[in-house]
Amino acid sequence: MALSEDDVREILRIIDSSQLDELTIETPAFSLHVSRGAAAPSPGGASPNPPPAPAPTTGPAPAPEPAAAPTPPSTLAGTREIVAPMLGTFYRTESPSHPPFVEVGDGVRDDTVVCLIEVMKLMNHIQAGVAGTIVEVLAQSGELVEFGQPLFRVAPDGA
Amino acid sequence: MTIARLFIANRGEIAVRIVRTCRELGIESVVGVSAVDRDSLAAELADRAVVLGPAHASESYLRVDTNVAAALGTGCDAIHPGYGFLAESPALASAATAAGLRFVGPPAEVIAAAGDKLQARALAQSAGLPVVPGREIATLAQAEEFAGEHGYPVLLKAAAGGGGRGIKLAGDLEQLRLGHALARAEAGAAFGDERLYIERLITTARHIEVQIAADEHGGVIQFGERDCSTQRRYQKLVEEAPAPRLAPELRAALLAAGVTFARAIGYRNLGTVEFVVDVAAGSFHFLECNCRIQVEHPVTEAVYGLDLVALQLAIADGQPLALAQEELAPHGHAVECRLVAEDPARDFAPSPGRVTRFAAPELPGLRVDTHCRDGTLIPPFYDSLMAKLIAHAPDRGGALATMGQALALLEVEGVATNRELLARIVGDPRFIAGDVSTTWLAEALA
């Protein structure tokens, strides 16, 4: 068996969320050695001194899900982001008295409306554009979102 | 200053320029960028950058609603439109004001009046300013009739347009027929308005403009003139202040006319009144009024020792002009060259791409306004201006010498530029003599 990039990411994620400092996997097909700390050549060589513990903050994390792993969303393998198709104010509900269009755990289809983006009093209904399950809400209702900003993370069907 | 956070609805060197003044004044800056400008110098230098939309300006920089929403959403209290894009859009001025933002420019009604060439011309005429013979035409027959009365050459332009693009020159009847069809189609496509305006071209004219500023309390002052005669296809390449070889009486008359027009139109904030000037005859005609900060404003800043963006913000803030006309006098001479990413080998076609190397020399009296550095991308979606080099010296000869040196020492690689052309211009005997009209460059290049 070969090791895909996603597999490596998943392994790194497991190590990051554990207390392990070092891990060696050996199979007939490959051997992998991962270690934490200054001695380890960091991938891409970006930071010569990686912090001792991973910092899972990618902005204000609003949803403390009971089972939420302290993991940066960007390392979640196999998920897709729904991004803002325009700049405007992000709303999760049709109006303050309505429930949110979608919650974490909800299934969505391509054409499911997931939120509103308001641009100068004009309400734009935003569709998922992907079929799957909402795993994370990435933007705060009532706040400005930029063009291209991730709004939701979705685990696509069949992934 | 009650403006605490400014939204900059622009890109490129002018966005960088505005951020710089914000920093000096202790105002926070937010720049709205397109997706392709996310890593631009302005985005990096501003306190915050927000992505407005995709690269195409029509979906980002030209969207009134998006810019106002971005300004509001980021807690800004004022919006600066720079030049180009929405700078002379009455829609942005009124939308910003309606949303409770201070618009750094004139009110929407003034922009609309000045932007309509016919209305502006009528206003100038009624204020006693001389205007170039011209009128609106609906048909080719009317165009021919006008040319018959006033002679050739004539210029055809969109009545609703501006900025020099889409103007057709006709030297005879045949060219008039061809130009009329083209200009009409272009006007319809560009402005959704097929109305055309025809005017007599004054061929040996110089293009001289008056920098004016007006506060919210009736105060109007002028900051002298700029000579922008060195143009190629109606696009300015080299500008200077003061205008060379201008008789004192003619200068005084021009400056007074600029102020008169500003008062007549009820101008507010910083603006420019443009004239075509026949230096030999000692006469001039009103051309148009530009409701924005001009690309070439740094030459005025150099000779008056001013920050015109700071002045714009103070006026937008409601402050009365702190300067009296009598206290103002230009010092020395300043010249600006516009470095653009255009390929001289391909008839100056835009040459977008990655600037692999950009380094401007540091010389006494040289200022460089730019958004370029090593690795800057010049996207194909916007205008090709890379940098403005501004040389200031006690006299014109000194300023031109500094400019020549600056152009020679400038390091720019990765994209084709007009640097050699600029060097040729500032070293040309005719230009050095201060004796060029708006047609000079085209003739010299022919």
mmCIF file of N, CA and C in Angstrom, chain A residues 17-77:
data_model
loop_
_atom_site.group_PDB
_atom_site.id
_atom_site.type_symbol
_atom_site.label_atom_id
_atom_site.label_comp_id
_atom_site.label_asym_id
_atom_site.label_seq_id
_atom_site.Cartn_x
_atom_site.Cartn_y
_atom_site.Cartn_z
ATOM 1 N N SER A 17 -2.489 15.834 18.153
ATOM 2 C CA SER A 17 -3.497 15.841 19.216
ATOM 3 C C SER A 17 -3.148 14.850 20.324
ATOM 4 N N SER A 18 -1.999 14.221 20.229
ATOM 5 C CA SER A 18 -1.607 13.272 21.268
ATOM 6 C C SER A 18 -0.449 13.847 22.068
ATOM 7 N N GLN A 19 0.021 13.078 23.020
ATOM 8 C CA GLN A 19 1.180 13.504 23.806
ATOM 9 C C GLN A 19 2.469 12.904 23.244
ATOM 10 N N LEU A 20 2.365 12.215 22.118
ATOM 11 C CA LEU A 20 3.541 11.550 21.555
ATOM 12 C C LEU A 20 4.578 12.559 21.073
ATOM 13 N N ASP A 21 5.845 12.222 21.268
ATOM 14 C CA ASP A 21 6.906 13.048 20.726
ATOM 15 C C ASP A 21 7.506 12.422 19.473
ATOM 16 N N GLU A 22 7.324 11.151 19.332
ATOM 17 C CA GLU A 22 7.988 10.454 18.251
ATOM 18 C C GLU A 22 7.144 9.255 17.841
ATOM 19 N N LEU A 23 7.150 8.968 16.557
ATOM 20 C CA LEU A 23 6.366 7.827 16.088
ATOM 21 C C LEU A 23 7.116 7.180 14.932
ATOM 22 N N THR A 24 7.195 5.861 14.980
ATOM 23 C CA THR A 24 7.787 5.148 13.858
ATOM 24 C C THR A 24 6.815 4.077 13.417
ATOM 25 N N ILE A 25 6.514 4.103 12.129
ATOM 26 C CA ILE A 25 5.642 3.067 11.563
ATOM 27 C C ILE A 25 6.477 2.313 10.543
ATOM 28 N N GLU A 26 6.454 1.016 10.634
ATOM 29 C CA GLU A 26 7.170 0.239 9.634
ATOM 30 C C GLU A 26 6.275 -0.852 9.093
ATOM 31 N N THR A 27 6.122 -0.884 7.802
ATOM 32 C CA THR A 27 5.364 -1.947 7.141
ATOM 33 C C THR A 27 6.257 -2.452 6.019
ATOM 34 N N PRO A 28 5.875 -3.543 5.410
ATOM 35 C CA PRO A 28 6.696 -4.010 4.278
ATOM 36 C C PRO A 28 6.803 -2.961 3.165
ATOM 37 N N ALA A 29 5.767 -2.126 3.007
ATOM 38 C CA ALA A 29 5.762 -1.177 1.884
ATOM 39 C C ALA A 29 6.503 0.116 2.190
ATOM 40 N N PHE A 30 6.501 0.556 3.432
ATOM 41 C CA PHE A 30 7.147 1.840 3.734
ATOM 42 C C PHE A 30 7.533 1.893 5.186
ATOM 43 N N SER A 31 8.392 2.853 5.484
ATOM 44 C CA SER A 31 8.646 3.159 6.888
ATOM 45 C C SER A 31 8.539 4.663 7.050
ATOM 46 N N LEU A 32 7.937 5.059 8.161
ATOM 47 C CA LEU A 32 7.719 6.483 8.407
ATOM 48 C C LEU A 32 8.182 6.815 9.802
ATOM 49 N N HIS A 33 8.989 7.854 9.881
ATOM 50 C CA HIS A 33 9.438 8.310 11.194
ATOM 51 C C HIS A 33 9.039 9.764 11.357
ATOM 52 N N VAL A 34 8.310 10.047 12.407
ATOM 53 C CA VAL A 34 7.878 11.421 12.678
ATOM 54 C C VAL A 34 8.323 11.788 14.075
ATOM 55 N N SER A 35 8.910 12.980 14.203
ATOM 56 C CA SER A 35 9.238 13.402 15.562
ATOM 57 C C SER A 35 8.900 14.864 15.741
ATOM 58 N N ARG A 36 8.597 15.235 16.959
ATOM 59 C CA ARG A 36 8.229 16.585 17.310
ATOM 60 C C ARG A 36 9.445 17.280 17.916
ATOM 61 N N GLY A 37 9.587 18.568 17.698
ATOM 62 C CA GLY A 37 10.673 19.291 18.365
ATOM 63 C C GLY A 37 11.692 19.832 17.381
ATOM 64 N N ALA A 38 12.713 20.513 17.921
ATOM 65 C CA ALA A 38 13.648 21.277 17.104
ATOM 66 C C ALA A 38 14.459 20.404 16.162
ATOM 67 N N ALA A 39 14.668 19.163 16.543
ATOM 68 C CA ALA A 39 15.519 18.302 15.727
ATOM 69 C C ALA A 39 14.833 17.892 14.430
ATOM 70 N N ALA A 40 13.522 17.949 14.439
ATOM 71 C CA ALA A 40 12.800 17.464 13.276
ATOM 72 C C ALA A 40 12.850 18.471 12.143
ATOM 73 N N PRO A 41 13.171 18.017 10.957
ATOM 74 C CA PRO A 41 13.078 18.940 9.825
ATOM 75 C C PRO A 41 11.597 19.212 9.537
ATOM 76 N N SER A 42 11.205 20.464 9.698
ATOM 77 C CA SER A 42 9.789 20.757 9.538
ATOM 78 C C SER A 42 9.419 20.728 8.073
ATOM 79 N N PRO A 43 8.233 20.260 7.761
ATOM 80 C CA PRO A 43 7.836 20.154 6.357
ATOM 81 C C PRO A 43 7.850 21.528 5.690
ATOM 82 N N GLY A 44 8.558 21.617 4.590
ATOM 83 C CA GLY A 44 8.632 22.895 3.878
ATOM 84 C C GLY A 44 9.649 23.838 4.480
ATOM 85 N N GLY A 45 10.146 23.510 5.630
ATOM 86 C CA GLY A 45 11.171 24.332 6.262
ATOM 87 C C GLY A 45 10.705 25.715 6.635
ATOM 88 N N ALA A 46 9.411 25.887 6.806
ATOM 89 C CA ALA A 46 8.897 27.229 7.034
ATOM 90 C C ALA A 46 9.280 27.771 8.401
ATOM 91 N N SER A 47 9.122 26.958 9.437
ATOM 92 C CA SER A 47 9.431 27.467 10.767
ATOM 93 C C SER A 47 10.525 26.626 11.405
ATOM 94 N N PRO A 48 11.663 27.241 11.668
ATOM 95 C CA PRO A 48 12.770 26.493 12.240
ATOM 96 C C PRO A 48 12.484 26.047 13.673
ATOM 97 N N ASN A 49 11.631 26.757 14.359
ATOM 98 C CA ASN A 49 11.316 26.388 15.734
ATOM 99 C C ASN A 49 9.823 26.141 15.904
ATOM 100 N N PRO A 50 9.362 24.956 15.557
ATOM 101 C CA PRO A 50 7.940 24.706 15.699
ATOM 102 C C PRO A 50 7.536 24.754 17.166
ATOM 103 N N PRO A 51 6.389 25.309 17.437
ATOM 104 C CA PRO A 51 5.954 25.387 18.831
ATOM 105 C C PRO A 51 5.796 23.986 19.407
ATOM 106 N N PRO A 52 6.006 23.832 20.705
ATOM 107 C CA PRO A 52 5.924 22.512 21.321
ATOM 108 C C PRO A 52 4.555 21.865 21.166
ATOM 109 N N ALA A 53 3.522 22.681 21.204
ATOM 110 C CA ALA A 53 2.189 22.119 21.006
ATOM 111 C C ALA A 53 1.535 22.832 19.836
ATOM 112 N N PRO A 54 0.705 22.132 19.085
ATOM 113 C CA PRO A 54 0.047 22.793 17.950
ATOM 114 C C PRO A 54 -0.942 23.842 18.426
ATOM 115 N N ALA A 55 -1.016 24.916 17.737
ATOM 116 C CA ALA A 55 -1.973 25.972 18.075
ATOM 117 C C ALA A 55 -3.200 25.801 17.196
ATOM 118 N N PRO A 56 -4.301 25.333 17.767
ATOM 119 C CA PRO A 56 -5.459 25.037 16.925
ATOM 120 C C PRO A 56 -6.332 26.240 16.631
ATOM 121 N N THR A 57 -5.824 27.434 16.814
ATOM 122 C CA THR A 57 -6.668 28.602 16.615
ATOM 123 C C THR A 57 -6.527 29.132 15.207
ATOM 124 N N THR A 58 -7.576 29.103 14.455
ATOM 125 C CA THR A 58 -7.594 29.733 13.137
ATOM 126 C C THR A 58 -8.644 30.827 13.172
ATOM 127 N N GLY A 59 -8.646 31.592 14.216
ATOM 128 C CA GLY A 59 -9.654 32.625 14.361
ATOM 129 C C GLY A 59 -10.576 32.239 15.500
ATOM 130 N N PRO A 60 -11.587 33.041 15.740
ATOM 131 C CA PRO A 60 -12.508 32.734 16.832
ATOM 132 C C PRO A 60 -13.271 31.456 16.516
ATOM 133 N N ALA A 61 -13.085 30.422 17.314
ATOM 134 C CA ALA A 61 -13.795 29.170 17.091
ATOM 135 C C ALA A 61 -15.090 29.203 17.890
ATOM 136 N N PRO A 62 -16.201 29.443 17.232
ATOM 137 C CA PRO A 62 -17.435 29.717 17.958
ATOM 138 C C PRO A 62 -18.167 28.462 18.448
ATOM 139 N N ALA A 63 -17.869 27.328 17.865
ATOM 140 C CA ALA A 63 -18.693 26.160 18.174
ATOM 141 C C ALA A 63 -17.916 25.123 18.982
ATOM 142 N N PRO A 64 -18.012 25.178 20.292
ATOM 143 C CA PRO A 64 -17.326 24.170 21.089
ATOM 144 C C PRO A 64 -18.109 22.869 21.096
ATOM 145 N N GLU A 65 -17.988 22.139 20.027
ATOM 146 C CA GLU A 65 -18.686 20.859 19.919
ATOM 147 C C GLU A 65 -18.139 19.901 20.982
ATOM 148 N N PRO A 66 -19.010 19.106 21.569
ATOM 149 C CA PRO A 66 -18.560 18.210 22.631
ATOM 150 C C PRO A 66 -17.388 17.327 22.192
ATOM 151 N N ALA A 67 -17.496 16.835 20.981
ATOM 152 C CA ALA A 67 -16.480 15.894 20.536
ATOM 153 C C ALA A 67 -15.404 16.569 19.692
ATOM 154 N N ALA A 68 -15.409 17.883 19.674
ATOM 155 C CA ALA A 68 -14.492 18.573 18.776
ATOM 156 C C ALA A 68 -13.039 18.322 19.159
ATOM 157 N N ALA A 69 -12.285 17.861 18.218
ATOM 158 C CA ALA A 69 -10.865 17.655 18.468
ATOM 159 C C ALA A 69 -10.162 18.999 18.337
ATOM 160 N N PRO A 70 -9.142 19.257 19.137
ATOM 161 C CA PRO A 70 -8.419 20.524 19.034
ATOM 162 C C PRO A 70 -7.548 20.525 17.793
ATOM 163 N N THR A 71 -8.178 20.602 16.663
ATOM 164 C CA THR A 71 -7.475 20.400 15.403
ATOM 165 C C THR A 71 -7.762 21.550 14.453
ATOM 166 N N PRO A 72 -6.759 22.098 13.843
ATOM 167 C CA PRO A 72 -7.042 23.130 12.843
ATOM 168 C C PRO A 72 -7.882 22.531 11.725
ATOM 169 N N PRO A 73 -8.967 23.208 11.356
ATOM 170 C CA PRO A 73 -9.844 22.667 10.336
ATOM 171 C C PRO A 73 -9.100 22.361 9.041
ATOM 172 N N SER A 74 -8.049 23.114 8.782
ATOM 173 C CA SER A 74 -7.367 22.941 7.507
ATOM 174 C C SER A 74 -6.683 21.583 7.399
ATOM 175 N N THR A 75 -6.541 20.896 8.512
ATOM 176 C CA THR A 75 -5.897 19.590 8.419
ATOM 177 C C THR A 75 -6.921 18.478 8.287
ATOM 178 N N LEU A 76 -8.191 18.835 8.292
ATOM 179 C CA LEU A 76 -9.208 17.806 8.150
ATOM 180 C C LEU A 76 -9.187 17.279 6.726
ATOM 181 N N ALA A 77 -8.930 15.993 6.639
ATOM 182 C CA ALA A 77 -8.820 15.416 5.304
ATOM 183 C C ALA A 77 -10.195 15.166 4.714
#
